[in-house]
mmCIF file of C-alpha atoms in Angstrom:
data_model
loop_
_atom_site.group_PDB
_atom_site.id
_atom_site.type_symbol
_atom_site.label_atom_id
_atom_site.label_comp_id
_atom_site.label_asym_id
_atom_site.label_seq_id
_atom_site.Cartn_x
_atom_site.Cartn_y
_atom_site.Cartn_z
ATOM 1 C CA MET A 5 15.051 2.789 -21.914
ATOM 2 C CA SER A 6 12.863 2.785 -18.768
ATOM 3 C CA ARG A 7 13.582 2.474 -15.059
ATOM 4 C CA ILE A 8 11.335 1.743 -12.052
ATOM 5 C CA LEU A 9 9.674 4.809 -10.781
ATOM 6 C CA THR A 10 6.906 5.777 -7.974
ATOM 7 C CA PHE A 11 3.700 7.065 -9.001
ATOM 8 C CA ALA A 12 4.733 10.522 -7.824
ATOM 9 C CA GLU A 13 7.949 10.827 -9.671
ATOM 10 C CA ALA A 14 6.230 9.983 -12.884
ATOM 11 C CA ILE A 15 4.087 12.979 -12.373
ATOM 12 C CA SER A 16 6.880 15.497 -12.070
ATOM 13 C CA GLU A 17 8.931 13.901 -14.635
ATOM 14 C CA ALA A 18 5.919 14.392 -16.961
ATOM 15 C CA MET A 19 5.855 18.248 -15.984
ATOM 16 C CA ALA A 20 9.073 18.537 -15.832
ATOM 17 C CA GLN A 21 9.347 17.532 -19.563
ATOM 18 C CA GLU A 22 6.924 19.565 -20.718
ATOM 19 C CA MET A 23 8.446 22.125 -19.064
ATOM 20 C CA GLU A 24 11.276 21.654 -21.118
ATOM 21 C CA ARG A 25 9.478 20.989 -24.185
ATOM 22 C CA ASP A 26 7.088 24.120 -24.129
ATOM 23 C CA GLU A 27 8.182 27.416 -22.368
ATOM 24 C CA ARG A 28 4.001 28.129 -21.535
ATOM 25 C CA VAL A 29 3.903 25.118 -19.616
ATOM 26 C CA PHE A 30 3.832 26.315 -16.364
ATOM 27 C CA LEU A 31 2.714 25.528 -12.428
ATOM 28 C CA MET A 32 1.457 26.507 -9.804
ATOM 29 C CA GLY A 33 -0.721 25.948 -6.498
ATOM 30 C CA GLU A 34 -0.855 25.844 -2.856
ATOM 31 C CA ASP A 35 3.142 23.983 -1.772
ATOM 32 C CA VAL A 36 4.062 23.335 -5.551
ATOM 33 C CA GLY A 37 7.203 25.269 -4.441
ATOM 34 C CA ARG A 38 10.259 24.935 -2.653
ATOM 35 C CA TYR A 39 8.285 22.096 -0.714
ATOM 36 C CA GLY A 40 7.754 19.932 -3.998
ATOM 37 C CA GLY A 41 3.609 19.556 -3.391
ATOM 38 C CA ILE A 42 2.333 17.775 -0.198
ATOM 39 C CA PHE A 43 1.950 14.577 -2.226
ATOM 40 C CA GLY A 44 5.771 14.927 -3.455
ATOM 41 C CA THR A 45 4.807 15.326 -7.617
ATOM 42 C CA ASP A 46 6.162 18.760 -7.710
ATOM 43 C CA VAL A 47 9.616 17.864 -5.960
ATOM 44 C CA GLY A 48 12.500 19.181 -7.860
ATOM 45 C CA LEU A 49 10.814 21.737 -10.499
ATOM 46 C CA TYR A 50 11.173 24.826 -8.194
ATOM 47 C CA ASP A 51 15.159 24.705 -8.311
ATOM 48 C CA LYS A 52 15.188 23.548 -12.306
ATOM 49 C CA PHE A 53 12.289 26.668 -13.101
ATOM 50 C CA GLY A 54 12.796 28.999 -10.525
ATOM 51 C CA PRO A 55 9.328 31.155 -9.171
ATOM 52 C CA ASP A 56 8.354 32.560 -12.468
ATOM 53 C CA ARG A 57 7.272 28.972 -13.547
ATOM 54 C CA VAL A 58 6.631 27.245 -10.158
ATOM 55 C CA ILE A 59 4.435 29.728 -8.166
ATOM 56 C CA ASP A 60 3.568 29.112 -4.881
ATOM 57 C CA THR A 61 0.273 30.196 -4.135
ATOM 58 C CA PRO A 62 -1.664 31.874 -1.241
ATOM 59 C CA ILE A 63 -4.540 29.474 0.435
ATOM 60 C CA SER A 64 -7.606 31.211 -2.492
ATOM 61 C CA GLU A 65 -8.553 28.409 -4.819
ATOM 62 C CA SER A 66 -11.037 30.032 -6.667
ATOM 63 C CA ALA A 67 -8.305 32.977 -7.176
ATOM 64 C CA PHE A 68 -5.267 30.718 -8.805
ATOM 65 C CA ILE A 69 -7.930 28.514 -10.490
ATOM 66 C CA GLY A 70 -9.506 31.254 -12.114
ATOM 67 C CA ALA A 71 -5.692 32.709 -12.879
ATOM 68 C CA GLY A 72 -4.895 29.450 -14.751
ATOM 69 C CA ILE A 73 -8.456 29.598 -16.932
ATOM 70 C CA GLY A 74 -7.346 33.992 -17.704
ATOM 71 C CA ALA A 75 -3.812 31.838 -19.058
ATOM 72 C CA ALA A 76 -4.723 29.507 -20.458
ATOM 73 C CA MET A 77 -7.329 31.803 -22.424
ATOM 74 C CA GLU A 78 -4.034 34.228 -23.179
ATOM 75 C CA GLY A 79 -2.694 31.519 -24.692
ATOM 76 C CA LEU A 80 0.036 29.797 -21.935
ATOM 77 C CA ARG A 81 -0.381 26.174 -21.410
ATOM 78 C CA PRO A 82 -1.141 26.300 -16.587
ATOM 79 C CA ILE A 83 -0.838 23.229 -14.307
ATOM 80 C CA VAL A 84 -3.071 24.224 -11.757
ATOM 81 C CA GLU A 85 -3.020 21.892 -8.508
ATOM 82 C CA LEU A 86 -6.089 21.947 -5.970
ATOM 83 C CA MET A 87 -4.233 19.718 -3.145
ATOM 84 C CA PHE A 88 -7.292 17.841 -2.095
ATOM 85 C CA VAL A 89 -10.374 18.138 -4.324
ATOM 86 C CA ASP A 90 -12.093 18.107 -1.049
ATOM 87 C CA PHE A 91 -11.684 21.702 -1.320
ATOM 88 C CA PHE A 92 -12.813 22.048 -5.011
ATOM 89 C CA GLY A 93 -16.281 23.907 -3.278
ATOM 90 C CA VAL A 94 -14.684 26.865 -2.659
ATOM 91 C CA ALA A 95 -13.466 27.924 -5.964
ATOM 92 C CA MET A 96 -17.219 25.683 -7.744
ATOM 93 C CA ASP A 97 -18.142 28.546 -10.244
ATOM 94 C CA GLN A 98 -14.308 28.941 -11.408
ATOM 95 C CA ILE A 99 -14.291 25.320 -12.623
ATOM 96 C CA PHE A 100 -17.769 24.588 -13.725
ATOM 97 C CA ASN A 101 -18.853 27.957 -14.910
ATOM 98 C CA HIS A 102 -16.005 29.030 -16.818
ATOM 99 C CA MET A 103 -13.560 26.462 -17.400
ATOM 100 C CA ALA A 104 -15.534 24.407 -18.993
ATOM 101 C CA LYS A 105 -18.001 26.390 -20.517
ATOM 102 C CA ILE A 106 -16.194 29.542 -21.754
ATOM 103 C CA THR A 107 -15.129 28.131 -24.786
ATOM 104 C CA TYR A 108 -18.978 27.266 -25.454
ATOM 105 C CA MET A 109 -19.769 30.267 -24.279
ATOM 106 C CA SER A 110 -17.694 32.375 -26.626
ATOM 107 C CA GLY A 111 -18.932 30.264 -29.590
ATOM 108 C CA GLY A 112 -15.486 29.162 -30.160
ATOM 109 C CA ASN A 113 -13.059 31.978 -29.590
ATOM 110 C CA PHE A 114 -11.359 31.154 -26.324
ATOM 111 C CA SER A 115 -9.940 27.967 -25.397
ATOM 112 C CA VAL A 116 -8.429 26.538 -22.440
ATOM 113 C CA PRO A 117 -5.943 24.132 -22.708
ATOM 114 C CA MET A 118 -5.752 23.469 -18.520
ATOM 115 C CA VAL A 119 -5.053 21.047 -16.262
ATOM 116 C CA LEU A 120 -6.704 20.863 -13.500
ATOM 117 C CA ARG A 121 -4.797 18.503 -10.924
ATOM 118 C CA THR A 122 -5.707 17.432 -7.764
ATOM 119 C CA ALA A 123 -5.726 14.684 -5.483
ATOM 120 C CA ILE A 124 -8.465 12.007 -4.065
ATOM 121 C CA GLY A 125 -9.060 9.010 -1.994
ATOM 122 C CA GLY A 126 -9.208 7.919 1.704
ATOM 123 C CA GLY A 127 -7.791 4.765 3.127
ATOM 124 C CA TYR A 128 -5.344 6.367 5.914
ATOM 125 C CA GLY A 129 -7.514 8.162 8.059
ATOM 126 C CA ASP A 130 -7.646 11.582 7.014
ATOM 127 C CA ALA A 131 -11.801 11.956 7.229
ATOM 128 C CA ALA A 132 -14.352 13.268 5.736
ATOM 129 C CA GLN A 133 -13.586 16.730 4.210
ATOM 130 C CA HIS A 134 -9.581 15.115 2.764
ATOM 131 C CA SER A 135 -10.387 11.381 1.791
ATOM 132 C CA GLN A 136 -13.394 11.942 -0.986
ATOM 133 C CA ILE A 137 -12.783 10.540 -4.599
ATOM 134 C CA LEU A 138 -15.763 13.037 -6.421
ATOM 135 C CA TYR A 139 -14.268 12.530 -9.764
ATOM 136 C CA SER A 140 -18.146 11.763 -10.463
ATOM 137 C CA LEU A 141 -19.247 15.284 -10.147
ATOM 138 C CA PHE A 142 -16.536 16.871 -12.856
ATOM 139 C CA ALA A 143 -17.610 14.105 -14.954
ATOM 140 C CA HIS A 144 -21.101 14.591 -14.850
ATOM 141 C CA VAL A 145 -20.589 18.227 -16.266
ATOM 142 C CA PRO A 146 -19.565 18.933 -20.159
ATOM 143 C CA GLY A 147 -16.256 20.290 -21.029
ATOM 144 C CA ILE A 148 -14.481 19.293 -19.390
ATOM 145 C CA LYS A 149 -11.801 16.031 -19.623
ATOM 146 C CA VAL A 150 -11.562 13.787 -16.403
ATOM 147 C CA VAL A 151 -8.775 11.607 -16.480
ATOM 148 C CA VAL A 152 -7.598 8.564 -13.379
ATOM 149 C CA PRO A 153 -4.500 6.742 -13.693
ATOM 150 C CA SER A 154 -3.175 3.893 -11.641
ATOM 151 C CA THR A 155 -0.184 3.432 -12.465
ATOM 152 C CA PRO A 156 3.181 5.346 -12.583
ATOM 153 C CA TYR A 157 3.778 4.568 -16.341
ATOM 154 C CA ASP A 158 0.085 5.821 -17.308
ATOM 155 C CA ALA A 159 1.058 8.485 -15.025
ATOM 156 C CA LYS A 160 3.233 10.006 -17.000
ATOM 157 C CA GLY A 161 1.953 9.319 -20.863
ATOM 158 C CA LEU A 162 -1.918 10.247 -19.870
ATOM 159 C CA LEU A 163 -0.656 13.934 -17.832
ATOM 160 C CA ILE A 164 1.543 14.539 -20.951
ATOM 161 C CA SER A 165 -1.279 14.383 -23.820
ATOM 162 C CA SER A 166 -3.494 15.916 -20.469
ATOM 163 C CA ILE A 167 -1.006 18.731 -21.020
ATOM 164 C CA ARG A 168 -1.156 19.017 -24.862
ATOM 165 C CA ASP A 169 -4.843 19.085 -24.912
ATOM 166 C CA ASP A 170 -6.317 22.336 -25.776
ATOM 167 C CA ASN A 171 -9.995 21.547 -23.910
ATOM 168 C CA PRO A 172 -9.481 21.355 -20.062
ATOM 169 C CA VAL A 173 -8.358 18.221 -18.286
ATOM 170 C CA MET A 174 -8.657 17.336 -14.488
ATOM 171 C CA PHE A 175 -6.168 14.432 -13.270
ATOM 172 C CA PHE A 176 -7.140 12.992 -10.419
ATOM 173 C CA GLU A 177 -4.505 11.622 -8.703
ATOM 174 C CA HIS A 178 -4.686 8.664 -5.481
ATOM 175 C CA LYS A 179 -2.831 9.685 -2.539
ATOM 176 C CA LEU A 180 -1.914 5.902 -1.108
ATOM 177 C CA LEU A 181 -0.564 5.881 -5.461
ATOM 178 C CA ALA A 182 1.823 8.350 -4.987
ATOM 179 C CA GLY A 183 4.780 6.008 -2.798
ATOM 180 C CA LEU A 184 5.160 8.011 0.033
ATOM 181 C CA ASP A 185 6.513 6.293 3.406
ATOM 182 C CA TRP A 186 4.345 7.582 5.380
ATOM 183 C CA LEU A 187 1.004 6.055 3.427
ATOM 184 C CA PRO A 188 0.202 2.771 4.244
ATOM 185 C CA PHE A 189 0.541 1.918 0.070
ATOM 186 C CA GLY A 190 1.918 3.034 -2.750
ATOM 187 C CA VAL A 191 3.286 1.630 -6.473
ATOM 188 C CA LYS A 192 6.430 1.582 -8.296
ATOM 189 C CA GLY A 193 6.552 1.101 -12.190
ATOM 190 C CA GLU A 194 9.072 0.343 -15.425
ATOM 191 C CA VAL A 195 8.414 4.260 -16.944
ATOM 192 C CA PRO A 196 10.659 5.238 -20.482
ATOM 193 C CA GLU A 197 12.784 7.818 -19.747
ATOM 194 C CA GLU A 198 11.315 9.707 -22.712
ATOM 195 C CA PRO A 199 8.350 11.821 -23.305
ATOM 196 C CA TYR A 200 5.551 9.789 -24.751
ATOM 197 C CA THR A 201 1.903 9.971 -24.169
ATOM 198 C CA LEU A 202 -0.873 7.204 -24.178
ATOM 199 C CA PRO A 203 -4.685 8.700 -25.719
ATOM 200 C CA LEU A 204 -7.366 10.039 -23.433
ATOM 201 C CA GLY A 205 -10.500 8.165 -23.469
ATOM 202 C CA LYS A 206 -8.984 4.700 -24.121
ATOM 203 C CA ALA A 207 -9.642 2.031 -21.341
ATOM 204 C CA ASP A 208 -6.776 -0.850 -20.760
ATOM 205 C CA ILE A 209 -7.297 -4.380 -19.845
ATOM 206 C CA LYS A 210 -4.553 -4.897 -17.052
ATOM 207 C CA ARG A 211 -5.841 -8.386 -17.081
ATOM 208 C CA SER A 212 -7.634 -10.801 -19.208
ATOM 209 C CA GLY A 213 -10.278 -12.810 -18.221
ATOM 210 C CA LYS A 214 -12.916 -15.328 -19.428
ATOM 211 C CA ASP A 215 -15.458 -15.788 -15.702
ATOM 212 C CA LEU A 216 -16.547 -12.145 -15.506
ATOM 213 C CA THR A 217 -15.573 -8.629 -16.224
ATOM 214 C CA ILE A 218 -14.853 -5.719 -13.139
ATOM 215 C CA VAL A 219 -14.384 -2.325 -14.444
ATOM 216 C CA THR A 220 -12.580 -0.224 -12.275
ATOM 217 C CA ALA A 221 -10.097 3.438 -11.449
ATOM 218 C CA SER A 222 -7.046 4.777 -9.676
ATOM 219 C CA LEU A 223 -6.207 2.802 -6.595
ATOM 220 C CA MET A 224 -9.267 0.461 -7.077
ATOM 221 C CA VAL A 225 -7.415 -0.743 -10.732
ATOM 222 C CA HIS A 226 -4.680 -2.095 -7.467
ATOM 223 C CA ARG A 227 -7.630 -3.966 -5.384
ATOM 224 C CA ALA A 228 -9.059 -5.688 -7.944
ATOM 225 C CA LEU A 229 -6.269 -6.972 -9.554
ATOM 226 C CA ALA A 230 -5.471 -8.557 -6.323
ATOM 227 C CA ALA A 231 -8.589 -10.094 -5.396
ATOM 228 C CA ALA A 232 -8.537 -11.516 -9.419
ATOM 229 C CA ASP A 233 -5.427 -13.355 -8.279
ATOM 230 C CA LYS A 234 -7.365 -15.030 -5.733
ATOM 231 C CA LEU A 235 -9.893 -15.854 -7.813
ATOM 232 C CA SER A 236 -7.437 -17.438 -10.006
ATOM 233 C CA ALA A 237 -6.198 -19.611 -7.559
ATOM 234 C CA GLU A 238 -9.401 -21.183 -7.198
ATOM 235 C CA GLY A 239 -10.702 -21.445 -10.837
ATOM 236 C CA ILE A 240 -12.663 -18.011 -11.791
ATOM 237 C CA GLU A 241 -10.741 -15.153 -14.345
ATOM 238 C CA ALA A 242 -11.674 -11.503 -14.291
ATOM 239 C CA GLU A 243 -10.987 -9.746 -16.258
ATOM 240 C CA ILE A 244 -10.065 -6.579 -14.798
ATOM 241 C CA ILE A 245 -11.020 -3.088 -16.725
ATOM 242 C CA ASP A 246 -8.896 0.320 -16.001
ATOM 243 C CA LEU A 247 -10.771 2.452 -17.629
ATOM 244 C CA ARG A 248 -8.181 5.164 -16.873
ATOM 245 C CA SER A 249 -10.630 8.653 -18.308
ATOM 246 C CA LEU A 250 -13.996 8.928 -16.920
ATOM 247 C CA VAL A 251 -14.445 11.641 -19.874
ATOM 248 C CA PRO A 252 -13.806 10.337 -22.503
ATOM 249 C CA LEU A 253 -15.499 6.879 -22.130
ATOM 250 C CA ASP A 254 -13.903 4.078 -23.564
ATOM 251 C CA LYS A 255 -17.783 1.949 -24.108
ATOM 252 C CA GLU A 256 -16.388 0.197 -26.646
ATOM 253 C CA THR A 257 -13.744 -1.939 -24.718
ATOM 254 C CA ILE A 258 -16.661 -2.357 -22.033
ATOM 255 C CA LEU A 259 -18.789 -3.381 -24.054
ATOM 256 C CA THR A 260 -16.681 -6.296 -25.989
ATOM 257 C CA SER A 261 -15.972 -7.478 -22.120
ATOM 258 C CA VAL A 262 -19.161 -8.055 -20.724
ATOM 259 C CA ALA A 263 -19.920 -9.777 -24.620
ATOM 260 C CA LYS A 264 -16.909 -12.365 -24.066
ATOM 261 C CA THR A 265 -17.623 -13.012 -20.000
ATOM 262 C CA HIS A 266 -21.194 -11.764 -19.404
ATOM 263 C CA ARG A 267 -21.248 -10.584 -16.440
ATOM 264 C CA LEU A 268 -19.810 -7.284 -14.791
ATOM 265 C CA LEU A 269 -19.010 -6.300 -11.869
ATOM 266 C CA ILE A 270 -18.263 -2.132 -10.760
ATOM 267 C CA VAL A 271 -16.100 -1.701 -8.405
ATOM 268 C CA ASP A 272 -15.395 2.325 -7.277
ATOM 269 C CA GLU A 273 -13.714 4.094 -3.991
ATOM 270 C CA ASP A 274 -16.686 7.412 -4.775
ATOM 271 C CA TYR A 275 -20.025 6.991 -3.943
ATOM 272 C CA LEU A 276 -22.805 4.757 -4.782
ATOM 273 C CA SER A 277 -25.508 7.266 -5.559
ATOM 274 C CA TYR A 278 -25.438 9.292 -9.211
ATOM 275 C CA GLY A 279 -21.588 8.252 -9.663
ATOM 276 C CA MET A 280 -19.564 6.619 -12.071
ATOM 277 C CA SER A 281 -20.652 3.079 -11.582
ATOM 278 C CA GLY A 282 -24.194 3.975 -11.944
ATOM 279 C CA GLU A 283 -23.305 5.762 -16.021
ATOM 280 C CA ILE A 284 -21.392 2.419 -16.381
ATOM 281 C CA ALA A 285 -24.386 -0.278 -15.310
ATOM 282 C CA ALA A 286 -26.296 2.131 -17.949
ATOM 283 C CA VAL A 287 -23.882 1.934 -20.420
ATOM 284 C CA VAL A 288 -24.565 -1.982 -20.391
ATOM 285 C CA ALA A 289 -28.098 -2.047 -19.630
ATOM 286 C CA GLU A 290 -28.846 0.170 -22.837
ATOM 287 C CA LYS A 291 -25.933 -1.568 -25.298
ATOM 288 C CA GLY A 292 -25.101 -4.841 -23.976
ATOM 289 C CA LEU A 293 -28.243 -5.788 -22.158
ATOM 290 C CA TYR A 294 -28.695 -9.052 -24.137
ATOM 291 C CA ASP A 295 -24.401 -10.185 -23.211
ATOM 292 C CA LEU A 296 -25.895 -10.676 -19.295
ATOM 293 C CA GLU A 297 -26.596 -13.451 -17.973
ATOM 294 C CA ALA A 298 -26.652 -12.227 -14.119
ATOM 295 C CA PRO A 299 -27.574 -8.780 -13.137
ATOM 296 C CA ILE A 300 -24.976 -6.590 -12.929
ATOM 297 C CA LYS A 301 -22.998 -5.571 -9.841
ATOM 298 C CA ARG A 302 -21.724 -2.726 -7.903
ATOM 299 C CA LEU A 303 -19.272 -2.051 -4.875
ATOM 300 C CA ALA A 304 -19.430 1.584 -4.492
ATOM 301 C CA VAL A 305 -18.711 3.535 -1.110
ATOM 302 C CA PRO A 306 -22.041 3.706 0.857
ATOM 303 C CA ASP A 307 -23.711 7.406 0.836
ATOM 304 C CA VAL A 308 -22.073 8.328 4.147
ATOM 305 C CA PRO A 309 -18.785 10.821 3.863
ATOM 306 C CA ILE A 310 -15.805 9.480 4.940
ATOM 307 C CA PRO A 311 -15.492 8.318 8.346
ATOM 308 C CA PHE A 312 -12.043 9.040 10.041
ATOM 309 C CA SER A 313 -11.934 6.287 12.425
ATOM 310 C CA HIS A 314 -10.217 3.359 11.074
ATOM 311 C CA PRO A 315 -12.121 1.027 11.234
ATOM 312 C CA MET A 316 -15.168 2.735 10.097
ATOM 313 C CA GLU A 317 -13.563 3.693 7.163
ATOM 314 C CA ASP A 318 -12.105 0.391 6.251
ATOM 315 C CA PHE A 319 -15.920 -0.641 6.121
ATOM 316 C CA VAL A 320 -17.304 1.943 3.487
ATOM 317 C CA LEU A 321 -14.248 1.994 1.238
ATOM 318 C CA PRO A 322 -14.274 -1.245 -0.903
ATOM 319 C CA ASN A 323 -11.148 -3.436 -0.913
ATOM 320 C CA GLU A 324 -9.551 -7.138 -1.612
ATOM 321 C CA LYS A 325 -11.664 -9.059 0.459
ATOM 322 C CA LYS A 326 -15.050 -7.076 -0.774
ATOM 323 C CA ILE A 327 -14.184 -7.415 -4.237
ATOM 324 C CA TYR A 328 -13.505 -11.110 -4.430
ATOM 325 C CA ALA A 329 -16.697 -11.996 -2.183
ATOM 326 C CA ALA A 330 -19.281 -9.668 -4.496
ATOM 327 C CA ALA A 331 -17.104 -11.255 -7.579
ATOM 328 C CA LYS A 332 -17.519 -14.860 -6.293
ATOM 329 C CA ALA A 333 -21.521 -14.339 -5.956
ATOM 330 C CA LEU A 334 -21.327 -12.534 -9.265
ATOM 331 C CA VAL A 335 -20.233 -15.905 -10.740
ATOM 332 C CA GLN A 336 -22.366 -17.854 -8.679
ATOM 333 C CA GLU A 337 -25.149 -16.608 -10.101
#
């Protein structure tokens, strides 16, 4: 049986059901206890599972992420919440040199079955240190799976899969998807009551089309779908691929779609240079170049910090209008 849940409610339900199923699963991070998480994803967990399994931590990202790694090595299944991805810098050594590499450095004698959840994205005037995406940084480092859901249904299924995975998984949750009243956007959707899993590394075609392929993730899936509706009214049918995870990357779905539509637009809320958009373009250039009838186009954040000013932030972030214009220009090439 399905109900309508917000993105945040789907996240919370996934954690609750996994904590009920497996006593090794616990949550820790800043304000995850009585406060329920700054974006509402942890509401009700403290009251249900108590302070031994829902643990508020000091503002000490390096310490509590390191504690999570140690707990995972000892056989527990920690979910660690990094409030904003922008704060990862103070725990960079724990993430890049320990969480990602311990399995390799130990010759496979230790696994790190840990989920590091974090909030990403801008669009509400929170400036340069609270508005970044950055998932490409972590996708660049071997040893970390990178999951980026866009809907409540995907969020619940992918989070349960991540918790059950024996490898470290970073789980990126866009703030504007959460469904909170004080944010300028949110999503709701049907979510089954019972626990379920979705495969990591399998993209989802959110909209079928024949004239161009738009590859994207997270909030930009919704911006692309809105642009696709406008394009459709003009007779242009865009196929929207929601990657859902950057590592593993579903290259097959991308290449199959490009072979059908012969045009590719990549939409990314991360920075343009050295990021996801460049990786997708490289995959298609290497494996699907002769299927293209026009050069690959990329729409991403220019290489500047996210501005605090709303007009300037709107100027740098991809949106429905920019996607529509880029897609239309690509089809006309």
